[in-house]
Amino acid sequence: MNFFRDRDANSDVFDDPKNDPTAASPSTSPRKKQKFDIGPPGNSTLDTADDDAALASLRKRMAGPSSAKAGLAKDQDEINKIIYEVSKGSKFFENERKKDAQTTERINALLARRDQKLLQVPPGSNEWLSIERKIEDLATRLENSRDLSRTILHTDIDMFYAAVELARDPSLKGKCFGVGSGVLVTASYEARKYGARSGMATFVAKALCPHLIVVKNDMQSYVEASQKVMAVFEQYDENLAKASLDEAYLDITEYIEQHGGTIDQIVQQLRDQVRSETQLTVSVGIAPNTMLAKISSDRNKPDGQFRVQPDRKAIVDFMRDLPCRKIPGIGRVNERILESLGVSTCGEIWNKRVELWLALDGKIEWLIKAHLGIGNTVVEPSKREERKSVGREHTFNPTADTQALLDLLKESAQRVEQDLERLDFKGKTITLVAKKDNYQRFSRARTSTRLVHRAEELYDITSSLLLQEIEREGALSLRLIGVRVTHLVDLRGAAAGEERLRKLFQTRQSNGEAQGEEAAQVRPRKTAHEWQQEEERQLALAIKQSLEGNGDPFQEVHDLSQDDATTQVREASPTIALALSKSDEAGPSAPLPSSNAAAQCPICIKPIQGSNDQLNAHIDACLNQSQLDPPSRASPQPPPSHRADSASAPKKKRGPLDSFVRRSNK
DNA sequence: ATACATACC
DNA sequence: CACTGGTATGTAT
């Protein structure tokens, strides 16, 4: 949603008479050099007012992306100040400052361009009226498409991870605690009162809340809890759209038709059911579209529900005073930009519609929709074939050692290969992503003529991109590196069905289960429910992976590849096995295992019933568990030891890569 | 096609 | 001291 991105001030259509049939005067002569010939310079000689504004903005930025969302702390200004104080001086902080200044510059240029256009299109002029008419037409068109017939829910489990932890350890009740390590994934309401937020560095949270207890996350129990809750939701809409482990959209229109009852009653019943079955509370938004439902679920949080009546006037009233920031898609940057244009609430969008049109080059349909409260009315599970990219990245202690970087890159490549293998995709465009030690991100990409998926190829391409970059720039001190693959091709699509079937067939045999059932799962034409099961598993995996960042995920690969578990993993799950085989042998294609192991989890050694998917899900959960709670794993034969600084903390059992993992639990 | 920024959880 | 990871998407060039 980057409508606001400033473009070269000189490339604006209204500057160019031939692009603007309505331009009153051709006076603007071709491109002059001056960048700020219009409007205030904005980046020279700051007066104290500017300083204050910059400081306020920066403090707000440092408070983090979620600070404006919810939580109502006592004194947000005070909190922002503390965050600012404990953060300032760090490289992270300096980078934030830089980005904030960039935003300010963009805003200044944007305002300047708007002002210039206002000279050409003064209020009340024919051009102005013509724009007003266009917006009116747009609004009419949108209004005609408004659909109030669906009853859509957005469900949001209250402080999900924290709630699960609370259920596991009731002594946390009433205390300030957060879940995560290095960065909080969630915070208890008690901790939120002090300003602790998800996404916040734990050391910052501790500065705000000295008694904060930090609990490390345990994805397995979150996945389990999520499945239980989603199972309840599915009774109300089997076609629900899971947005994450703790959020979902449901269309309960049919349910209401079939079961009767008022909407509020049914939602109350749903929430009661979740509470009694899982001890978790959910907040629910009820509305005729997903956007309104999402905004509404925040309204009576925690443990509440809020309904926007399916009535045009009720909706417009609801939107009128709503801060723009609440609109999904408007983050802290766009919030600032809109604010600079005099728009803080959705109601004000309409007041400033012409100015917005001028400033945003006519691309304001999305804002008008927000103003009118019009949104998506179709709820359906996401489809795997809609996936656009697969990637891995990893943060470590900054290093400029080329070999070290290459090794880390290889790890990422291997993990991407695993993911591609598991997901059954190959891709064409390979991107190296990296973050310098000053937090500046960059990426370099190359697209191949062939479909790539193997770690070796991924590594070959990205490493050459990295080397190229080092050659160009000299030493490159990085704190993050990763690999991403785009332009994916779905191997499960008809063409590749054959190979897929063979693989699953083998797995099923090794599970000692009937084959007919499996075939049903492989058929391209799945029932909605089957699609959902698949999606559920993939979603769980995705979420799990997105949160495993602090444990040293890389270590696991090495360890597993060298102890007994590996062998069993291979026997139990060809998918995982194939992926692992390349990480320790670098061989392009280890043969599929031929032996038939018992259907037993290689990690917890428990027997497993169920489909291949369930088996995989279990193994993944176990892998994750063992990762968060490191078993007494022998760590033989460490990978290349280039870490000069690995001696730093001998306290814990540390793997050779540990020195690259800065955020261990504290 | 590539690079980068923004957003979401 | 200390600030994530995975994916989607929009814009610019």
XYZ file of C-alpha atoms (C1' of nucleotides) in Angstrom:
688
model
C 0.000 0.000 0.000
C 2.602 2.418 -0.861
C 0.599 4.967 -2.709
C 2.473 7.665 -1.000
C 5.953 6.912 -1.995
C 7.434 10.057 -3.252
C 8.519 10.103 -6.781
C 10.995 12.369 -8.346
C 9.451 15.748 -7.864
C 10.048 16.381 -11.521
C 8.180 13.456 -12.895
C 4.764 14.427 -11.814
C 2.072 14.360 -14.446
C 0.867 17.757 -13.490
C 4.273 19.157 -14.142
C 4.135 17.962 -17.650
C 1.654 19.721 -19.864
C 1.437 16.947 -22.365
C 0.368 14.564 -19.648
C -2.175 16.890 -18.255
C -4.878 17.972 -20.636
C -6.372 20.183 -17.982
C -3.227 22.012 -17.089
C -3.966 25.672 -17.044
C -0.577 26.901 -17.982
C 2.374 25.414 -19.746
C 4.563 27.680 -17.690
C 6.528 24.964 -16.021
C 9.527 24.821 -18.237
C 11.312 21.541 -18.607
C 13.137 20.178 -15.727
C 15.154 22.467 -13.681
C 17.645 21.154 -11.246
C 16.367 22.491 -7.992
C 14.805 19.903 -5.830
C 13.110 22.168 -3.407
C 12.124 25.092 -5.522
C 8.720 24.674 -4.064
C 7.854 24.426 -0.435
C 10.122 24.363 2.558
C 13.498 22.705 2.398
C 12.678 20.490 5.319
C 16.112 19.125 5.778
C 18.303 22.131 6.163
C 18.494 24.377 9.196
C 16.062 22.824 11.556
C 14.541 25.197 13.969
C 13.585 24.043 17.412
C 10.020 23.378 16.407
C 11.245 20.990 13.767
C 13.556 19.422 16.278
C 10.703 18.857 18.643
C 8.570 17.418 15.909
C 11.366 15.154 14.788
C 11.965 13.995 18.319
C 8.296 13.305 18.910
C 8.048 11.415 15.680
C 11.143 9.427 16.424
C 10.007 8.576 19.899
C 6.772 7.376 18.504
C 8.568 5.310 15.922
C 10.808 3.792 18.526
C 7.775 2.847 20.515
C 7.237 0.262 17.851
C 4.668 -0.615 15.273
C 2.096 -1.848 17.731
C 2.189 1.063 20.113
C -0.649 2.827 18.399
C -2.724 -0.289 17.955
C -4.040 -1.068 21.378
C -3.104 -1.533 24.961
C -3.841 1.821 26.473
C -0.961 2.325 28.781
C -1.002 4.898 31.513
C 1.230 7.441 29.983
C 2.304 6.660 26.489
C 4.493 9.729 26.268
C 6.408 8.692 29.323
C 6.770 5.198 27.950
C 7.964 6.465 24.604
C 10.525 8.538 26.400
C 11.887 5.566 28.278
C 12.051 3.511 25.129
C 13.873 6.335 23.484
C 16.331 6.642 26.349
C 17.261 2.985 26.525
C 17.507 2.667 22.786
C 19.343 5.743 21.756
C 22.860 5.450 20.558
C 22.487 1.913 19.331
C 22.905 1.100 15.679
C 19.332 0.020 15.563
C 18.294 3.366 16.850
C 20.434 5.240 14.369
C 18.873 3.299 11.568
C 15.424 4.084 12.835
C 16.353 7.711 12.983
C 17.531 7.584 9.425
C 14.344 5.961 8.235
C 12.269 8.417 10.158
C 14.135 11.290 8.575
C 13.549 9.768 5.169
C 9.857 9.621 5.839
C 9.929 13.233 6.874
C 11.642 14.135 3.652
C 9.123 12.221 1.634
C 6.335 13.983 3.394
C 7.849 17.353 2.755
C 8.259 16.646 -0.910
C 4.754 15.257 -1.077
C 3.302 18.357 0.513
C 5.299 20.520 -1.800
C 3.914 18.771 -4.815
C 0.408 18.955 -3.508
C 0.788 22.669 -2.958
C 2.066 23.155 -6.423
C -0.864 21.294 -7.865
C -3.216 23.317 -5.786
C -1.915 26.328 -7.625
C -2.873 24.709 -10.886
C -6.100 23.248 -9.588
C -7.442 25.793 -7.174
C -10.486 24.887 -5.136
C -13.607 25.688 -7.096
C -11.875 25.655 -10.455
C -13.209 23.534 -13.251
C -10.445 21.050 -12.764
C -11.232 20.821 -9.100
C -14.888 20.226 -9.790
C -14.038 17.645 -12.362
C -11.967 15.740 -9.863
C -14.748 15.962 -7.356
C -17.079 14.489 -9.912
C -14.713 11.627 -10.616
C -14.509 10.811 -6.947
C -18.241 11.018 -6.696
C -18.581 8.522 -9.519
C -16.100 6.271 -7.836
C -18.013 6.426 -4.592
C -21.261 5.688 -6.380
C -19.757 2.724 -8.112
C -18.405 1.408 -4.820
C -21.699 2.040 -3.126
C -23.505 0.031 -5.767
C -21.205 -2.875 -5.140
C -21.778 -2.810 -1.410
C -22.862 -6.189 -0.146
C -24.446 -6.311 3.290
C -25.787 -9.826 3.037
C -22.987 -11.765 4.710
C -22.316 -12.163 8.387
C -18.595 -12.321 8.767
C -16.594 -12.827 11.923
C -13.043 -11.993 12.711
C -11.914 -14.003 15.677
C -8.857 -13.184 17.681
C -7.656 -15.249 20.604
C -6.739 -12.942 23.459
C -2.985 -12.645 24.011
C -2.704 -16.066 22.509
C 0.795 -17.249 23.406
C 0.624 -15.675 26.819
C -2.733 -17.335 27.447
C -1.334 -20.719 26.555
C 1.633 -20.169 28.824
C -0.710 -19.117 31.566
C -2.640 -22.334 31.234
C 0.601 -24.269 31.541
C 1.887 -22.306 34.467
C -0.922 -20.784 36.512
C 1.569 -19.091 38.795
C 1.987 -16.516 36.056
C -1.519 -15.308 36.668
C -1.678 -11.633 37.461
C 2.003 -11.135 36.764
C 3.882 -9.139 34.208
C 5.200 -11.553 31.721
C 5.999 -11.798 28.058
C 6.604 -14.616 25.643
C 9.542 -14.692 23.331
C 13.253 -14.308 23.572
C 15.195 -11.386 22.293
C 11.961 -10.005 20.992
C 8.607 -10.378 22.699
C 5.981 -12.151 20.693
C 3.289 -11.207 23.143
C 2.881 -9.665 26.572
C 0.389 -10.200 29.368
C -2.075 -7.423 29.998
C -0.295 -6.602 33.221
C 2.923 -6.122 31.272
C 1.128 -4.097 28.631
C 0.157 -1.590 31.267
C 3.824 -0.788 31.548
C 4.161 -0.402 27.825
C 5.582 -3.821 27.012
C 4.443 -4.833 23.539
C 4.798 -7.604 21.090
C 7.627 -6.922 18.725
C 9.546 -5.154 21.418
C 13.092 -6.089 22.323
C 13.059 -7.804 25.685
C 15.648 -5.499 27.141
C 13.425 -2.561 26.310
C 10.433 -4.285 27.814
C 12.441 -4.898 30.961
C 13.379 -1.283 31.153
C 9.692 -0.457 31.115
C 8.668 -3.275 33.356
C 11.510 -4.362 35.629
C 9.616 -7.322 37.022
C 8.862 -8.705 33.623
C 9.094 -12.444 33.416
C 10.158 -13.637 30.017
C 8.919 -17.041 28.987
C 10.403 -18.619 25.946
C 7.951 -19.766 23.361
C 6.894 -23.313 22.800
C 5.381 -23.570 19.370
C 4.141 -27.071 19.757
C 1.658 -26.170 22.408
C 0.542 -23.129 20.435
C -0.075 -25.220 17.381
C -2.061 -27.673 19.460
C -4.068 -24.984 21.159
C -4.723 -23.325 17.853
C -6.004 -26.553 16.363
C -8.434 -26.995 19.205
C -9.791 -23.515 18.820
C -9.990 -23.771 15.050
C -11.859 -27.034 15.429
C -14.545 -25.126 17.273
C -14.606 -22.448 14.603
C -15.000 -25.064 11.925
C -18.306 -26.077 13.406
C -19.573 -22.654 12.456
C -17.880 -22.338 9.087
C -15.988 -25.252 7.661
C -14.649 -22.976 4.982
C -13.051 -20.522 7.349
C -9.927 -18.557 6.501
C -7.161 -18.942 9.030
C -5.151 -15.776 9.160
C -2.591 -17.030 11.673
C -2.473 -19.374 14.620
C -4.730 -17.109 16.606
C -6.876 -15.329 14.050
C -9.497 -16.459 11.598
C -12.308 -15.170 9.448
C -15.618 -17.005 9.401
C -18.708 -16.531 7.330
C -21.562 -17.677 9.539
C -24.381 -16.621 7.231
C -25.298 -20.207 6.428
C -24.881 -21.343 9.990
C -27.382 -18.758 11.153
C -29.796 -19.737 8.426
C -29.607 -23.363 9.389
C -29.495 -23.100 13.143
C -31.495 -19.995 13.856
C -30.805 -17.771 16.826
C -29.635 -14.207 16.764
C -26.211 -13.364 15.516
C -25.089 -12.055 18.861
C -26.300 -15.181 20.586
C -24.495 -17.432 18.179
C -21.262 -15.562 18.596
C -21.656 -15.621 22.334
C -22.201 -19.342 22.071
C -19.095 -19.727 19.937
C -17.018 -17.843 22.456
C -18.443 -19.842 25.344
C -17.670 -23.014 23.527
C -14.088 -21.993 22.932
C -13.677 -21.059 26.552
C -15.094 -24.270 27.910
C -13.184 -26.444 25.497
C -9.844 -24.697 25.576
C -9.761 -22.277 28.502
C -8.912 -19.577 26.026
C -10.940 -16.473 25.411
C -11.566 -14.967 22.022
C -12.607 -11.547 20.943
C -14.859 -11.402 17.930
C -15.777 -8.750 15.444
C -19.039 -9.175 13.562
C -19.661 -7.269 10.362
C -20.740 -7.591 6.756
C -17.146 -7.634 5.490
C -13.718 -8.735 6.635
C -12.260 -5.282 7.092
C -15.006 -4.168 9.415
C -14.925 -7.470 11.243
C -11.212 -7.172 11.797
C -11.465 -3.678 13.149
C -14.383 -4.711 15.322
C -12.651 -7.623 16.972
C -10.354 -5.097 18.580
C -13.205 -3.120 19.998
C -14.221 -5.136 23.031
C -11.014 -6.936 23.619
C -10.355 -8.977 25.669
C -13.086 -11.565 25.829
C -15.710 -9.521 24.072
C -17.572 -9.132 20.857
C -18.631 -6.172 18.816
C -20.998 -5.949 15.936
C -21.255 -3.452 13.147
C -24.835 -3.555 11.909
C -25.221 -4.365 8.237
C -26.561 -0.956 7.521
C -24.978 1.684 5.384
C -25.493 4.496 7.825
C -24.293 2.460 10.801
C -21.150 1.616 8.873
C -20.370 5.138 7.783
C -20.944 6.299 11.349
C -18.603 3.598 12.541
C -15.899 4.702 10.153
C -16.237 8.421 10.687
C -14.173 8.762 13.837
C -12.023 5.737 13.274
C -8.307 6.561 13.182
C -6.849 5.674 9.797
C -4.220 3.631 11.551
C -6.868 1.051 12.341
C -7.341 0.282 8.675
C -5.445 -2.845 7.780
C -2.667 -1.666 5.502
C -2.089 1.669 7.122
C 0.996 1.333 9.227
C 3.052 3.923 10.991
C 4.507 5.438 7.845
C 1.264 5.854 5.986
C -0.343 7.089 9.132
C 2.204 9.886 9.279
C 1.763 10.696 5.643
C -1.994 10.854 5.886
C -1.745 12.916 8.992
C 0.453 15.406 7.210
C -2.302 15.720 4.631
C -4.766 16.528 7.354
C -6.309 13.103 7.557
C -6.314 11.298 10.888
C -9.691 9.614 10.763
C -11.534 7.785 8.034
C -14.165 10.495 8.050
C -11.583 13.071 7.096
C -10.700 11.099 4.016
C -13.829 12.459 2.412
C -13.167 16.044 3.446
C -9.731 15.919 1.902
C -10.635 13.776 -1.044
C -9.498 16.195 -3.724
C -6.240 17.001 -1.975
C -5.651 13.290 -1.565
C -6.423 12.757 -5.220
C -3.885 15.400 -6.144
C -1.253 14.162 -3.768
C -1.721 10.501 -4.577
C -2.125 10.845 -8.268
C -5.715 9.754 -8.337
C -5.031 6.439 -6.646
C -7.420 6.797 -3.801
C -9.995 4.121 -4.435
C -8.639 2.175 -1.562
C -9.005 5.121 0.782
C -12.532 5.825 -0.383
C -13.387 2.218 0.324
C -12.009 2.617 3.807
C -14.052 5.731 4.253
C -17.215 3.989 3.107
C -16.453 0.877 5.094
C -16.488 -1.345 2.050
C -14.407 -4.462 2.106
C -14.040 -8.059 1.120
C -17.106 -10.204 1.630
C -15.669 -13.512 0.521
C -14.188 -15.818 3.125
C -12.278 -18.815 1.884
C -9.202 -20.755 2.861
C -6.029 -19.589 1.182
C -4.887 -21.846 -1.575
C -1.448 -23.287 -1.753
C -1.104 -22.433 -5.418
C -1.387 -18.805 -4.484
C 1.943 -18.846 -2.733
C 4.387 -16.357 -4.189
C 7.668 -16.993 -2.469
C 9.619 -19.195 -0.144
C 12.525 -17.869 1.799
C 14.701 -18.042 4.862
C 16.752 -15.463 6.634
C 18.716 -15.483 9.790
C 20.199 -12.924 12.125
C 23.577 -13.411 13.724
C 26.378 -11.498 15.327
C 27.656 -9.140 12.670
C 30.631 -10.423 10.754
C 32.592 -9.382 7.710
C 34.317 -12.718 7.348
C 33.482 -13.819 3.845
C 33.778 -17.488 4.575
C 31.552 -17.174 7.592
C 28.962 -15.373 5.518
C 29.136 -17.987 2.829
C 28.627 -20.735 5.363
C 25.617 -18.989 6.786
C 24.295 -18.476 3.315
C 24.641 -22.167 2.680
C 22.586 -22.903 5.756
C 19.838 -20.662 4.487
C 19.993 -22.298 1.088
C 19.641 -25.698 2.679
C 16.663 -24.651 4.676
C 14.999 -23.127 1.656
C 15.579 -26.344 -0.156
C 13.853 -28.219 2.649
C 10.921 -25.877 2.459
C 10.636 -26.111 -1.298
C 10.821 -29.845 -1.046
C 8.172 -30.065 1.605
C 5.915 -27.576 -0.125
C 6.514 -29.037 -3.540
C 7.573 -25.909 -5.307
C 10.440 -24.895 -7.499
C 11.234 -21.380 -8.514
C 12.976 -19.234 -11.061
C 14.155 -16.117 -9.304
C 16.682 -16.435 -6.515
C 17.225 -13.515 -4.207
C 20.016 -12.936 -1.757
C 18.770 -10.860 1.140
C 21.056 -9.259 3.674
C 21.177 -6.668 6.366
C 24.307 -4.689 7.077
C 25.496 -4.256 10.609
C 23.853 -0.840 10.576
C 20.512 -2.497 9.911
C 20.350 -1.353 6.343
C 18.746 -4.029 4.234
C 19.503 -4.872 0.663
C 18.804 -7.621 -1.806
C 20.334 -8.931 -5.007
C 18.478 -11.214 -7.342
C 19.044 -13.324 -10.385
C 16.530 -15.239 -12.377
C 17.422 -18.502 -13.851
C 16.150 -20.053 -17.027
C 15.652 -23.310 -15.232
C 13.517 -24.250 -12.278
C 15.683 -24.373 -9.225
C 15.103 -25.964 -5.859
C 18.324 -27.613 -4.772
C 20.422 -26.103 -2.020
C 23.487 -26.323 -4.165
C 21.991 -24.229 -6.929
C 20.511 -21.779 -4.483
C 23.875 -21.433 -2.865
C 25.757 -21.132 -6.125
C 23.596 -18.286 -7.267
C 23.345 -16.367 -4.028
C 26.967 -16.798 -3.111
C 28.048 -15.389 -6.420
C 25.728 -12.470 -5.825
C 27.268 -11.976 -2.411
C 30.815 -12.247 -3.691
C 29.972 -9.793 -6.409
C 28.694 -7.395 -3.825
C 31.774 -7.759 -1.680
C 33.906 -7.125 -4.700
C 32.018 -3.977 -5.478
C 31.700 -2.636 -1.976
C 34.720 -4.017 -0.246
C 34.285 -5.649 3.133
C 30.671 -6.158 4.027
C 29.760 -6.533 7.649
C 26.396 -8.251 7.845
C 24.051 -9.118 10.676
C 21.522 -11.044 8.586
C 21.599 -13.138 5.502
C 19.040 -15.163 3.674
C 17.708 -16.683 0.489
C 14.314 -16.237 -1.123
C 12.837 -17.939 -4.153
C 10.075 -16.412 -6.244
C 8.316 -17.107 -9.503
C 7.299 -20.406 -8.077
C 6.001 -23.336 -10.009
C 3.608 -25.630 -8.235
C 4.887 -29.162 -8.558
C 1.632 -30.473 -7.247
C -0.117 -29.083 -10.232
C -1.285 -31.735 -12.640
C 1.988 -32.215 -14.496
C 3.939 -33.334 -11.496
C 1.184 -35.343 -9.907
C 2.860 -38.561 -10.830
C 6.016 -38.087 -8.878
C 4.142 -36.711 -5.944
C 1.944 -39.726 -5.840
C 4.871 -42.055 -5.881
C 6.457 -40.310 -2.961
C 3.378 -40.309 -0.848
C 2.741 -43.885 -1.731
C 6.082 -44.885 -0.354
C 5.538 -42.950 2.786
C 2.200 -44.499 3.321
C 3.683 -47.930 2.966
C 6.246 -47.172 5.559
C 3.458 -46.033 7.793
C 1.810 -49.350 7.323
C -1.469 -47.834 6.294
C -3.931 -48.415 3.574
C -3.169 -46.885 0.233
C -6.572 -45.966 -1.034
C -6.980 -43.291 1.523
C -3.760 -41.653 0.614
C -4.627 -41.587 -3.029
C -7.665 -39.603 -2.116
C -5.475 -37.014 -0.520
C -3.310 -36.728 -3.553
C -6.020 -36.273 -6.085
C -5.808 -32.770 -7.423
C -9.482 -32.347 -6.695
C -9.698 -32.222 -2.954
C -12.763 -31.504 -0.944
C -12.874 -28.245 0.894
C -12.181 -30.012 4.119
C -9.117 -31.746 2.795
C -7.792 -28.533 1.427
C -8.216 -27.099 4.810
C -6.323 -29.825 6.549
C -3.468 -29.279 4.199
C -3.591 -25.563 4.671
C -3.728 -25.964 8.380
C -0.597 -27.959 8.420
C 1.211 -25.549 6.165
C 0.050 -22.602 8.144
C 1.211 -24.182 11.353
C 4.567 -24.858 9.802
C 4.849 -21.366 8.504
C 3.971 -19.821 11.804
C 6.208 -22.131 13.687
C 9.083 -21.282 11.453
C 8.437 -17.619 11.653
C 8.870 -17.806 15.355
C 11.683 -20.204 15.784
C 14.181 -17.532 15.098
C 15.824 -17.330 18.453
C 16.838 -20.818 19.220
C 19.499 -21.314 16.606
C 17.486 -23.134 14.079
C 20.570 -23.961 12.110
C 22.041 -25.991 14.841
C 19.224 -28.411 14.626
C 20.028 -29.379 11.108
C 23.523 -30.344 11.957
C 22.657 -32.163 15.080
C 19.878 -34.072 13.491
C 21.927 -34.944 10.547
C 24.368 -36.672 12.752
C 22.535 -38.557 15.385
C 20.279 -41.512 15.276
C 17.193 -39.459 14.882
C 18.195 -38.581 11.383
C 18.082 -42.095 10.196
C 14.655 -42.512 11.603
C 13.457 -39.258 10.201
C 14.512 -40.408 6.828
C 12.685 -43.616 7.144
C 9.599 -42.046 8.463
C 9.388 -39.079 6.193
C 10.915 -39.004 2.747
C 10.174 -35.355 2.454
C 12.276 -34.370 5.387
C 14.834 -36.986 4.631
C 15.497 -35.775 1.153
C 15.983 -32.331 2.411
C 18.331 -33.314 5.149
C 20.383 -35.503 2.933
C 21.718 -32.537 1.103
C 22.671 -30.649 4.154
C 25.151 -33.176 5.362
C 26.173 -34.937 2.232
C 25.849 -32.230 -0.331
C 24.845 -35.006 -2.629
C 22.281 -33.925 -5.160
C 19.964 -36.820 -4.704
C 20.052 -39.293 -1.907
C 17.914 -42.253 -2.811
C 14.595 -42.707 -1.145
C 14.753 -44.976 1.846
C 13.739 -48.456 1.075
C 13.376 -49.916 4.515
C 10.058 -49.870 6.245
C 10.342 -48.372 9.673
C 7.565 -48.558 12.178
C 5.363 -45.473 12.226
C 7.163 -43.990 15.110
C 8.233 -40.454 15.800
C 12.003 -40.347 15.574
C 12.223 -37.638 18.161
C 9.865 -38.601 20.921
C 9.856 -42.286 19.958
C 6.129 -42.461 20.397
C 4.065 -44.401 17.884
C 1.998 -42.240 15.602
C -1.303 -42.993 14.017
C -2.856 -41.111 11.196
C -2.159 -39.764 7.791
C 1.142 -38.780 6.384
C 0.230 -35.185 7.015
C -0.393 -35.885 10.629
C 2.852 -37.717 10.903
C 4.700 -34.838 9.388
C 2.918 -32.396 11.624
C 3.869 -34.374 14.644
C 7.478 -34.637 13.628
C 7.627 -30.958 12.934
C 6.187 -30.197 16.309
C 8.693 -32.507 17.933
C 11.568 -31.030 16.011
C 10.503 -27.679 17.157
C 10.118 -28.793 20.695
C 13.544 -30.354 20.864
C 14.900 -27.185 19.433
C 13.459 -24.953 22.048
C 14.344 -27.331 24.777
C 17.697 -28.581 23.646
C 18.066 -32.258 24.419
C 21.297 -33.735 25.565
C 22.478 -33.984 22.058
C 25.996 -34.862 21.405
C 27.289 -32.302 19.004
C 29.904 -34.183 17.124
C 31.879 -32.860 14.269
C 31.019 -29.205 14.266
C 30.711 -27.484 10.939
C 33.604 -25.311 9.802
C 34.673 -23.244 12.771
C 35.389 -19.807 11.524
C 33.879 -18.094 14.512
C 36.602 -16.172 16.145
C 34.287 -14.959 18.818
C 32.706 -18.208 19.728
C 34.434 -18.306 23.062
C 32.318 -15.487 24.386
C 29.852 -17.401 26.489
C 30.900 -20.864 27.474
C 28.180 -21.132 30.088
C 25.530 -22.942 28.152
C 25.926 -25.781 25.794
C 26.791 -23.869 22.723
C 26.987 -24.977 19.194
C 29.568 -23.684 16.803
C 27.059 -21.329 15.289
C 25.873 -19.955 18.554
C 28.076 -16.967 18.459
C 26.003 -15.822 15.550
C 22.849 -15.941 17.475
C 22.774 -12.812 19.432
C 19.407 -13.120 21.043
C 19.551 -15.997 23.378
C 17.218 -16.132 26.293
C 17.984 -14.016 29.234
C 13.442 -7.894 -14.040
C 15.405 -5.858 -9.926
C 15.629 -3.143 -5.675
C 13.525 -1.373 -1.939
C 9.978 -0.058 1.388
C 5.871 -1.021 3.968
C 2.725 -3.951 6.323
C 0.920 -7.925 8.884
C 1.188 -11.498 12.662
C 25.469 -4.604 25.691
C 20.767 -5.807 23.687
C 15.696 -4.655 18.472
C 12.823 -11.324 14.862
C 11.209 -14.081 10.723
C 8.188 -15.250 6.619
C 5.264 -13.574 3.142
C 2.750 -10.282 0.263
C 2.533 -6.243 -2.208
C 3.234 -1.564 -4.136
C 6.360 1.682 -6.387
C 10.305 3.024 -9.026
C 13.447 2.265 -12.411
